[in-house]
Short mmCIF file of C-alpha atoms and ligand atoms in Angstrom, two decimals:
data_model
loop_
_atom_site.label_atom_id
_atom_site.label_comp_id
_atom_site.label_asym_id
_atom_site.label_seq_id
_atom_site.Cartn_x
_atom_site.Cartn_y
_atom_site.Cartn_z
CA MET A 1 90.58 82.55 85.71
CA VAL A 2 91.68 83.75 82.28
CA ILE A 3 92.93 80.92 79.85
CA LEU A 4 95.79 81.49 77.56
CA SER A 5 94.04 79.95 74.38
CA GLN A 6 91.10 82.34 74.92
CA ILE A 7 93.46 85.24 75.10
CA SER A 8 95.30 84.25 72.00
CA ARG A 9 92.04 84.56 70.11
CA LEU A 10 91.51 88.11 71.22
CA GLN A 11 91.76 90.68 68.55
CA ILE A 12 91.30 94.44 68.45
CA ASN A 13 88.29 95.88 66.38
CA GLY A 14 90.14 97.47 63.63
CA ASP A 15 87.11 99.41 62.28
CA ARG A 16 86.55 101.08 65.80
CA LEU A 17 90.20 101.87 66.22
CA ASN A 18 90.41 103.66 62.74
CA ASP A 19 87.12 105.34 63.37
CA SER A 20 88.62 106.88 66.73
CA ILE A 21 91.81 107.96 64.76
CA ASN A 22 89.57 109.74 62.22
CA ARG A 23 87.40 111.52 64.58
CA LEU A 24 90.47 112.72 66.53
CA ALA A 25 92.05 113.93 63.47
CA LYS A 26 89.06 116.44 62.77
CA ILE A 27 90.44 118.36 65.85
CA GLY A 28 92.81 121.00 64.71
CA ARG A 29 92.60 120.11 61.01
CA THR A 30 93.87 123.07 59.07
CA ALA A 31 92.78 124.27 55.67
CA ASP A 32 95.78 122.79 53.90
CA GLY A 33 95.23 119.23 55.40
CA HIS A 34 97.61 119.35 58.36
CA ILE A 35 96.87 118.84 61.89
CA CYS A 36 97.83 121.68 64.36
CA ARG A 37 97.18 120.72 67.88
CA LEU A 38 100.01 122.37 69.95
CA ALA A 39 100.28 121.38 73.55
CA PHE A 40 97.90 123.14 75.81
CA SER A 41 96.12 124.92 72.89
CA PRO A 42 92.32 125.01 72.74
CA GLU A 43 92.64 122.09 70.13
CA ASP A 44 94.73 120.00 72.47
CA LEU A 45 92.32 120.42 75.39
CA GLN A 46 89.21 119.68 72.97
CA ALA A 47 91.01 116.52 72.02
CA ARG A 48 91.85 115.67 75.70
CA ASN A 49 88.16 115.99 76.54
CA LEU A 50 87.23 113.59 73.77
CA VAL A 51 89.85 111.09 74.68
CA ARG A 52 88.76 111.32 78.22
CA ARG A 53 85.28 110.62 77.56
CA TRP A 54 86.38 107.61 75.39
CA MET A 55 88.56 106.39 78.24
CA GLU A 56 85.49 106.57 80.67
CA GLU A 57 83.15 104.98 78.22
CA ALA A 58 85.68 101.94 78.12
CA GLY A 59 85.35 101.51 81.85
CA MET A 60 88.40 103.27 82.91
CA SER A 61 88.77 105.51 85.83
CA VAL A 62 90.62 108.86 84.88
CA HIS A 63 92.52 111.53 86.64
CA THR A 64 94.98 114.14 85.62
CA ASP A 65 98.31 114.56 87.48
CA ALA A 66 100.09 117.80 88.38
CA ALA A 67 102.22 117.61 85.06
CA GLY A 68 98.89 117.53 82.97
CA ASN A 69 99.26 113.89 82.03
CA LEU A 70 95.81 112.21 81.55
CA ILE A 71 96.08 108.79 83.25
CA ALA A 72 93.23 106.31 82.68
CA THR A 73 93.26 102.98 84.85
CA TYR A 74 91.37 99.89 84.05
CA ALA A 75 91.39 98.00 87.27
CA GLY A 76 93.28 94.54 87.60
CA GLN A 77 92.39 91.33 89.53
CA VAL A 78 95.17 91.47 92.08
CA ASP A 79 95.10 94.13 94.79
CA GLY A 80 98.15 96.16 95.25
CA ALA A 81 99.81 94.99 91.99
CA PRO A 82 102.01 97.56 90.13
CA ALA A 83 100.40 98.71 86.92
CA LEU A 84 101.27 97.86 83.30
CA ALA A 85 101.20 100.94 81.24
CA THR A 86 100.84 102.16 77.74
CA GLY A 87 100.09 105.52 75.89
CA SER A 88 101.67 108.27 74.00
CA HIS A 89 100.67 111.73 73.11
CA ILE A 90 98.02 113.59 71.19
CA ASP A 91 99.69 117.04 70.86
CA THR A 92 101.25 117.61 67.38
CA VAL A 93 103.75 119.93 65.73
CA PRO A 94 102.36 122.91 64.02
CA SER A 95 101.86 120.95 60.83
CA GLY A 96 101.50 117.45 62.18
CA GLY A 97 99.61 114.25 60.96
CA PRO A 98 96.89 112.09 62.32
CA TYR A 99 99.09 109.13 63.65
CA ASP A 100 102.19 110.59 65.46
CA GLY A 101 101.29 109.86 69.14
CA VAL A 102 97.58 109.43 68.56
CA LEU A 103 97.82 105.74 67.33
CA GLY A 104 99.55 104.78 70.75
CA VAL A 105 96.80 106.38 72.62
CA LEU A 106 93.93 105.19 70.89
CA ALA A 107 95.44 101.60 70.48
CA GLY A 108 95.67 101.57 74.40
CA ILE A 109 92.01 102.62 74.69
CA GLU A 110 91.16 99.92 72.05
CA VAL A 111 92.89 97.29 74.12
CA VAL A 112 90.83 98.02 76.95
CA ARG A 113 87.52 98.12 74.95
CA VAL A 114 88.46 94.48 73.76
CA LEU A 115 89.24 93.33 77.37
CA ARG A 116 86.02 94.87 78.59
CA GLU A 117 83.67 93.44 76.06
CA ASN A 118 85.27 89.92 76.73
CA ASN A 119 84.76 90.40 80.54
CA LEU A 120 88.32 90.22 81.11
CA ARG A 121 90.86 91.87 83.57
CA LEU A 122 94.41 91.52 83.70
CA ASN A 123 96.18 90.63 87.03
CA HIS A 124 97.72 94.04 86.94
CA PRO A 125 95.79 97.36 86.55
CA LEU A 126 96.36 98.67 83.04
CA GLU A 127 97.09 102.45 82.56
CA VAL A 128 96.66 104.31 79.31
CA ILE A 129 98.59 107.60 79.67
CA VAL A 130 98.07 110.68 77.50
CA PHE A 131 101.37 112.50 78.12
CA SER A 132 101.60 116.30 78.12
CA ASP A 133 103.61 118.14 75.60
CA GLU A 134 105.48 115.54 74.03
CA GLU A 135 106.58 117.64 70.94
CA ASN A 136 108.01 120.60 72.88
CA THR A 137 109.15 120.17 76.39
CA MET A 138 108.15 116.51 77.10
CA ILE A 139 107.09 117.93 80.47
CA GLY A 140 104.61 114.94 81.00
CA SER A 141 106.81 112.02 80.72
CA ARG A 142 109.90 114.00 82.20
CA ALA A 143 107.88 114.76 85.36
CA MET A 144 106.93 111.24 85.65
CA ALA A 145 110.45 109.98 85.42
CA GLY A 146 111.65 112.69 87.91
CA ASN A 147 113.79 114.07 85.12
CA LEU A 148 112.20 117.58 84.70
CA ASN A 149 114.32 120.19 83.13
CA LEU A 150 112.66 123.23 85.06
CA GLU A 151 114.22 125.94 82.91
CA GLU A 152 112.86 124.36 79.72
CA ALA A 153 109.59 123.61 81.19
CA ILE A 154 108.75 126.96 82.86
CA SER A 155 107.55 128.03 79.35
CA VAL A 156 104.39 126.08 79.90
CA ALA A 157 103.97 126.61 83.68
CA ASP A 158 101.00 128.92 82.97
CA ALA A 159 99.41 126.60 80.38
CA LEU A 160 99.53 123.70 82.70
CA SER A 161 96.40 124.61 84.77
CA ALA A 162 94.18 124.67 81.67
CA ALA A 163 94.93 120.95 81.22
CA GLY A 164 94.30 120.18 84.91
CA GLY A 165 97.95 120.27 85.95
CA ASP A 166 99.68 122.37 88.58
CA TRP A 167 103.18 123.81 88.40
CA ASP A 168 103.59 124.21 92.02
CA THR A 169 103.12 120.51 92.71
CA VAL A 170 104.62 119.22 89.37
CA THR A 171 107.33 116.95 91.06
CA SER A 172 104.31 115.05 92.62
CA ALA A 173 103.85 113.61 89.00
CA GLN A 174 106.95 111.46 89.53
CA ARG A 175 106.24 107.65 89.51
CA SER A 176 108.33 104.62 90.40
CA ARG A 177 108.98 101.07 89.30
CA ARG A 178 106.74 100.01 92.33
CA GLU A 179 103.85 101.79 90.71
CA ILE A 180 104.46 100.99 87.03
CA ALA A 181 106.30 97.68 86.35
CA ALA A 182 106.48 98.01 82.54
CA PHE A 183 105.50 100.54 79.79
CA VAL A 184 104.96 99.77 76.33
CA GLU A 185 104.46 102.51 73.68
CA LEU A 186 102.93 101.81 70.15
CA HIS A 187 104.09 104.61 67.56
CA VAL A 188 104.57 105.08 63.83
CA GLU A 189 108.10 104.83 62.97
CA GLN A 190 108.42 108.27 61.42
CA GLY A 191 111.25 106.87 59.18
CA SER A 192 111.61 104.49 56.25
CA VAL A 193 113.44 101.46 57.78
CA LEU A 194 110.36 99.26 57.82
CA GLU A 195 109.12 100.22 54.38
CA SER A 196 112.71 99.49 52.94
CA THR A 197 113.11 96.25 54.58
CA ARG A 198 109.36 95.39 53.85
CA LYS A 199 108.77 94.39 57.61
CA GLN A 200 105.40 94.88 59.39
CA ILE A 201 106.52 95.63 62.82
CA GLY A 202 109.45 97.29 64.23
CA VAL A 203 110.80 95.89 67.61
CA VAL A 204 112.56 98.88 69.27
CA GLN A 205 115.78 98.06 71.06
CA GLY A 206 115.81 101.35 72.55
CA VAL A 207 116.01 105.20 72.09
CA VAL A 208 119.28 106.62 71.06
CA GLY A 209 121.25 108.87 73.12
CA MET A 210 122.83 111.92 71.90
CA ASN A 211 126.01 113.88 72.27
CA ARG A 212 126.08 117.27 70.79
CA TYR A 213 128.95 119.69 70.69
CA ALA A 214 129.73 123.10 69.64
CA ILE A 215 133.25 123.56 67.88
CA THR A 216 134.88 126.90 67.07
CA ILE A 217 137.74 126.97 64.71
CA ASN A 218 139.97 130.00 64.72
CA GLY A 219 142.32 130.82 61.84
CA TYR A 220 143.23 134.05 60.46
CA ALA A 221 141.22 136.37 58.02
CA ASN A 222 143.18 137.76 55.42
CA HIS A 223 143.15 139.12 51.85
CA ALA A 224 141.89 136.28 49.38
CA GLY A 225 144.19 137.72 46.56
CA THR A 226 147.36 138.46 48.34
CA THR A 227 147.75 135.72 50.91
CA PRO A 228 149.73 132.71 49.20
CA MET A 229 148.19 129.30 49.97
CA HIS A 230 150.84 128.06 52.07
CA LEU A 231 150.69 130.88 54.43
CA ARG A 232 147.09 130.63 55.22
CA GLU A 233 145.32 129.75 58.20
CA ASP A 234 141.97 128.98 56.59
CA ALA A 235 139.37 128.04 59.30
CA LEU A 236 136.91 126.75 56.44
CA ILE A 237 139.61 124.35 55.10
CA ALA A 238 139.75 123.01 58.64
CA ALA A 239 135.98 122.75 58.85
CA ALA A 240 135.64 121.10 55.59
CA GLN A 241 138.05 118.36 56.78
CA LEU A 242 136.02 117.95 59.95
CA VAL A 243 132.73 117.51 58.12
CA LEU A 244 134.31 114.56 56.42
CA ALA A 245 136.04 113.17 59.53
CA VAL A 246 132.55 113.39 61.38
CA GLN A 247 131.02 111.33 58.60
CA ASN A 248 133.77 108.67 58.80
CA LEU A 249 133.45 108.55 62.69
CA ALA A 250 129.72 107.22 62.19
CA LEU A 251 130.64 104.90 59.14
CA GLU A 252 133.53 103.30 60.88
CA GLN A 253 131.44 102.06 63.85
CA PRO A 254 129.65 98.76 63.13
CA SER A 255 126.44 99.71 65.18
CA GLN A 256 125.30 102.33 62.42
CA PRO A 257 125.41 105.44 64.65
CA VAL A 258 124.70 108.65 62.93
CA ALA A 259 126.79 111.82 63.10
CA THR A 260 125.99 115.29 61.70
CA VAL A 261 127.29 118.57 60.98
CA GLY A 262 124.07 120.43 60.73
CA LYS A 263 124.88 124.03 61.27
CA LEU A 264 128.09 126.01 60.28
CA ASN A 265 128.90 129.80 60.50
CA VAL A 266 131.64 131.23 58.39
CA THR A 267 133.19 134.62 59.48
CA PRO A 268 133.55 137.01 57.81
CA ASN A 269 131.79 135.13 55.09
CA ALA A 270 133.02 137.32 52.28
CA ALA A 271 134.10 136.29 48.65
CA ASN A 272 137.52 138.02 48.92
CA ILE A 273 138.56 137.25 52.40
CA VAL A 274 140.35 133.99 53.64
CA PRO A 275 137.69 132.72 56.32
CA GLY A 276 139.18 133.51 59.90
CA ARG A 277 136.48 131.79 61.96
CA VAL A 278 134.02 128.96 61.69
CA GLU A 279 131.55 127.96 64.33
CA LEU A 280 129.84 124.47 63.87
CA THR A 281 127.96 121.90 65.57
CA VAL A 282 128.41 118.03 65.76
CA ASP A 283 125.54 115.82 66.69
CA MET A 284 126.07 112.11 67.15
CA ARG A 285 123.49 109.51 68.17
CA ASP A 286 123.52 105.88 69.05
CA LEU A 287 121.89 103.24 71.32
CA SER A 288 125.08 102.56 73.11
CA GLN A 289 126.86 105.04 75.53
CA GLN A 290 130.17 103.31 74.95
CA VAL A 291 129.90 103.97 71.23
CA LEU A 292 129.08 107.61 71.87
CA ASP A 293 132.11 107.96 74.35
CA GLU A 294 134.41 106.33 71.55
CA MET A 295 133.15 108.56 68.79
CA THR A 296 133.78 111.46 71.13
CA LEU A 297 137.34 110.41 71.67
CA ARG A 298 137.96 109.78 67.92
CA LEU A 299 136.40 113.35 67.24
CA THR A 300 138.86 115.08 69.58
CA GLN A 301 141.78 113.05 68.09
CA GLU A 302 140.67 114.28 64.61
CA LEU A 303 140.19 117.99 65.84
CA GLY A 304 144.07 117.84 67.04
CA ALA A 305 145.28 116.43 63.85
CA ILE A 306 143.15 118.91 61.58
CA ALA A 307 144.31 121.87 63.82
CA GLN A 308 147.85 120.84 63.15
CA ARG A 309 147.62 120.38 59.60
CA THR A 310 145.75 123.61 58.96
CA ASN A 311 147.45 125.85 61.47
CA THR A 312 144.36 126.63 63.10
CA GLN A 313 143.01 126.40 66.77
CA ILE A 314 139.98 124.28 67.45
CA ASP A 315 137.88 124.41 70.66
CA ILE A 316 135.09 121.93 71.44
CA THR A 317 132.32 122.56 74.00
CA PRO A 318 129.63 119.78 74.99
CA ILE A 319 126.20 121.53 74.56
CA LEU A 320 123.74 118.66 74.91
CA ARG A 321 124.12 115.09 76.48
CA VAL A 322 121.09 112.68 76.46
CA ALA A 323 121.78 109.25 77.70
CA PRO A 324 120.49 106.32 75.43
CA SER A 325 117.25 104.53 76.90
CA PRO A 326 117.61 100.82 76.16
CA ALA A 327 114.23 98.82 75.87
CA ALA A 328 114.06 96.07 78.44
CA ASP A 329 115.11 92.65 77.15
CA THR A 330 112.00 90.90 78.39
CA ILE A 331 109.71 93.18 76.56
CA GLN A 332 111.83 93.07 73.38
CA ALA A 333 111.53 89.16 73.63
CA THR A 334 107.78 89.37 74.20
CA ILE A 335 107.13 91.56 71.31
CA GLN A 336 109.08 89.28 69.03
CA SER A 337 107.35 86.19 70.11
CA VAL A 338 104.00 87.85 69.62
CA CYS A 339 104.98 88.78 66.14
CA GLN A 340 105.83 85.22 65.37
CA ASP A 341 102.64 83.94 66.72
CA LEU A 342 100.62 86.45 64.77
CA GLY A 343 102.55 85.76 61.63
CA LEU A 344 103.88 89.35 61.34
CA SER A 345 107.19 90.01 60.04
CA TYR A 346 109.50 92.22 62.17
CA GLN A 347 112.78 94.12 62.28
CA MET A 348 114.80 94.92 65.47
CA MET A 349 115.81 98.64 65.27
CA PRO A 350 116.67 101.59 67.40
CA SER A 351 114.49 104.59 67.69
CA ARG A 352 116.30 107.61 66.41
CA ALA A 353 113.57 110.07 67.48
CA GLY A 354 112.75 110.91 71.12
CA HIS A 355 109.69 109.39 72.59
CA ASP A 356 107.76 109.57 75.95
CA ALA A 357 108.94 105.89 76.20
CA MET A 358 112.60 107.32 76.53
CA GLU A 359 111.67 109.05 79.81
CA MET A 360 109.61 105.99 80.94
CA GLY A 361 112.74 103.80 80.53
CA ARG A 362 114.68 105.97 83.01
CA PHE A 363 112.70 104.45 85.88
CA THR A 364 110.89 101.20 84.68
CA ASP A 365 110.98 98.58 82.11
CA MET A 366 110.24 100.06 78.69
CA GLY A 367 109.54 98.87 75.03
CA MET A 368 108.29 100.23 71.94
CA ILE A 369 106.32 98.78 68.84
CA PHE A 370 106.76 100.58 65.60
CA VAL A 371 104.42 100.28 62.45
CA PRO A 372 105.53 101.67 59.06
CA SER A 373 105.21 105.28 58.07
CA GLU A 374 104.62 105.62 54.20
CA GLY A 375 107.54 107.01 52.49
CA GLY A 376 109.00 107.63 55.99
CA VAL A 377 107.00 110.76 56.19
CA SER A 378 105.97 112.19 59.55
CA HIS A 379 105.41 115.62 61.38
CA SER A 380 103.35 116.40 58.22
CA GLY A 381 99.71 116.31 57.19
CA GLU A 382 100.94 113.80 54.50
CA GLU A 383 101.84 111.22 57.15
CA TYR A 384 100.22 107.93 56.34
CA THR A 385 99.91 104.54 58.10
CA SER A 386 97.22 102.22 56.50
CA PRO A 387 94.28 100.99 58.65
CA GLU A 388 95.49 97.51 58.44
CA GLN A 389 99.06 98.55 59.59
CA CYS A 390 97.41 100.37 62.51
CA ASN A 391 95.48 97.18 63.45
CA GLN A 392 98.47 95.10 63.10
CA GLY A 393 100.31 97.24 65.65
CA ALA A 394 97.49 97.51 68.11
CA ASN A 395 97.08 93.68 67.88
CA VAL A 396 100.76 93.31 68.79
CA LEU A 397 100.28 95.66 71.74
CA LEU A 398 97.20 93.84 73.07
CA ASN A 399 98.89 90.42 72.99
CA THR A 400 102.30 91.98 74.33
CA LEU A 401 100.45 93.38 77.29
CA LEU A 402 98.50 90.08 77.98
CA ARG A 403 101.88 88.18 78.04
CA LEU A 404 103.65 90.79 80.25
CA ASP A 405 100.62 90.52 82.61
CA ALA A 406 101.63 86.74 83.11
CA LEU A 407 105.36 87.50 83.14
CA TYR A 408 105.56 90.38 85.72
CA PRO A 409 105.04 89.56 89.37
CA CYS A 410 102.08 91.26 91.00
CA ALA A 411 103.74 92.00 94.24
ZN1 ZN B 1 105.17 111.22 68.67
#
């Protein structure tokens, strides 16, 4: 029988965790100090082999599913109980850093090392998962959630077999809540919220959803010298008003959503011609689908008003819609209470970047723990989270999993 006072004294071995991070960072290190470990590349496969060895040395049984996910299981005490799971990814962008994804995987292995050296097993089996190709197609977590976009993922179909996956049976990678009762991912923030609020831990409320639109404004291209101002149908004037309206759409909502016009093409784009046509994109993100829907409604109202004022025609087409993935209340509350008991300051916050946890949250209870990123820098060799911050995050992960083991039923 495991006694709670015993558990609360458990701590991860910070030196061992950071040694693992540094050793993995040697695989794919480029001359200019970045890390390039693209999914399914020889570097990614080499890193998978090393991580697999560490998983086995930690007493876990390891297998690869059809989507190339590396899944390690530390057996639990109760037969037939669903698993608790943690993990992240070890692939990087072309010029990535040592912590993005890696921290979540290696902290998960470190949790198991600590349990094992203390002769402890959870009631539930504990899985540590390395998801395939997080940075590009997210094929690993998407397949697990049964949310695979086959058209996007086909680009990696051939590469899958090198990682032990199998495109023909990729749908078999799908899991359910009966198999995984809860998933918790530790990740670097990749932003500067924690640094600016001077908080040690981010308790993630969910991964934001996204609505993206393509907008076309048609006016009339005409001579920039001879066309009087009041007779113009200037598509760029309409676009300029729209850019500011989009900014206001976000600012007027209390939940602090973000909205961006990031791309804008002007035709004919010549100094002596009144712009006749503008194509632009609007990208809006928030934790609440209701807020996203309301912003979309306000956007269409604004488009109508701007079209009337500027004598232009404006068309809007949805191009991407990703539903928000809220974190489970139980897991958020557990992470908060762990932070309080460990004396760590924390901040409730949304994740504004996509993560494997977003897909896991589509079928089971999900939670995320953030640790600070120096200067908010990520997807860069300059990415830095101190050893102490990594250890704090891993200790929160360890204690969160211990508490969830008591909270989630085994049958
Ligand atoms: Zn990541």
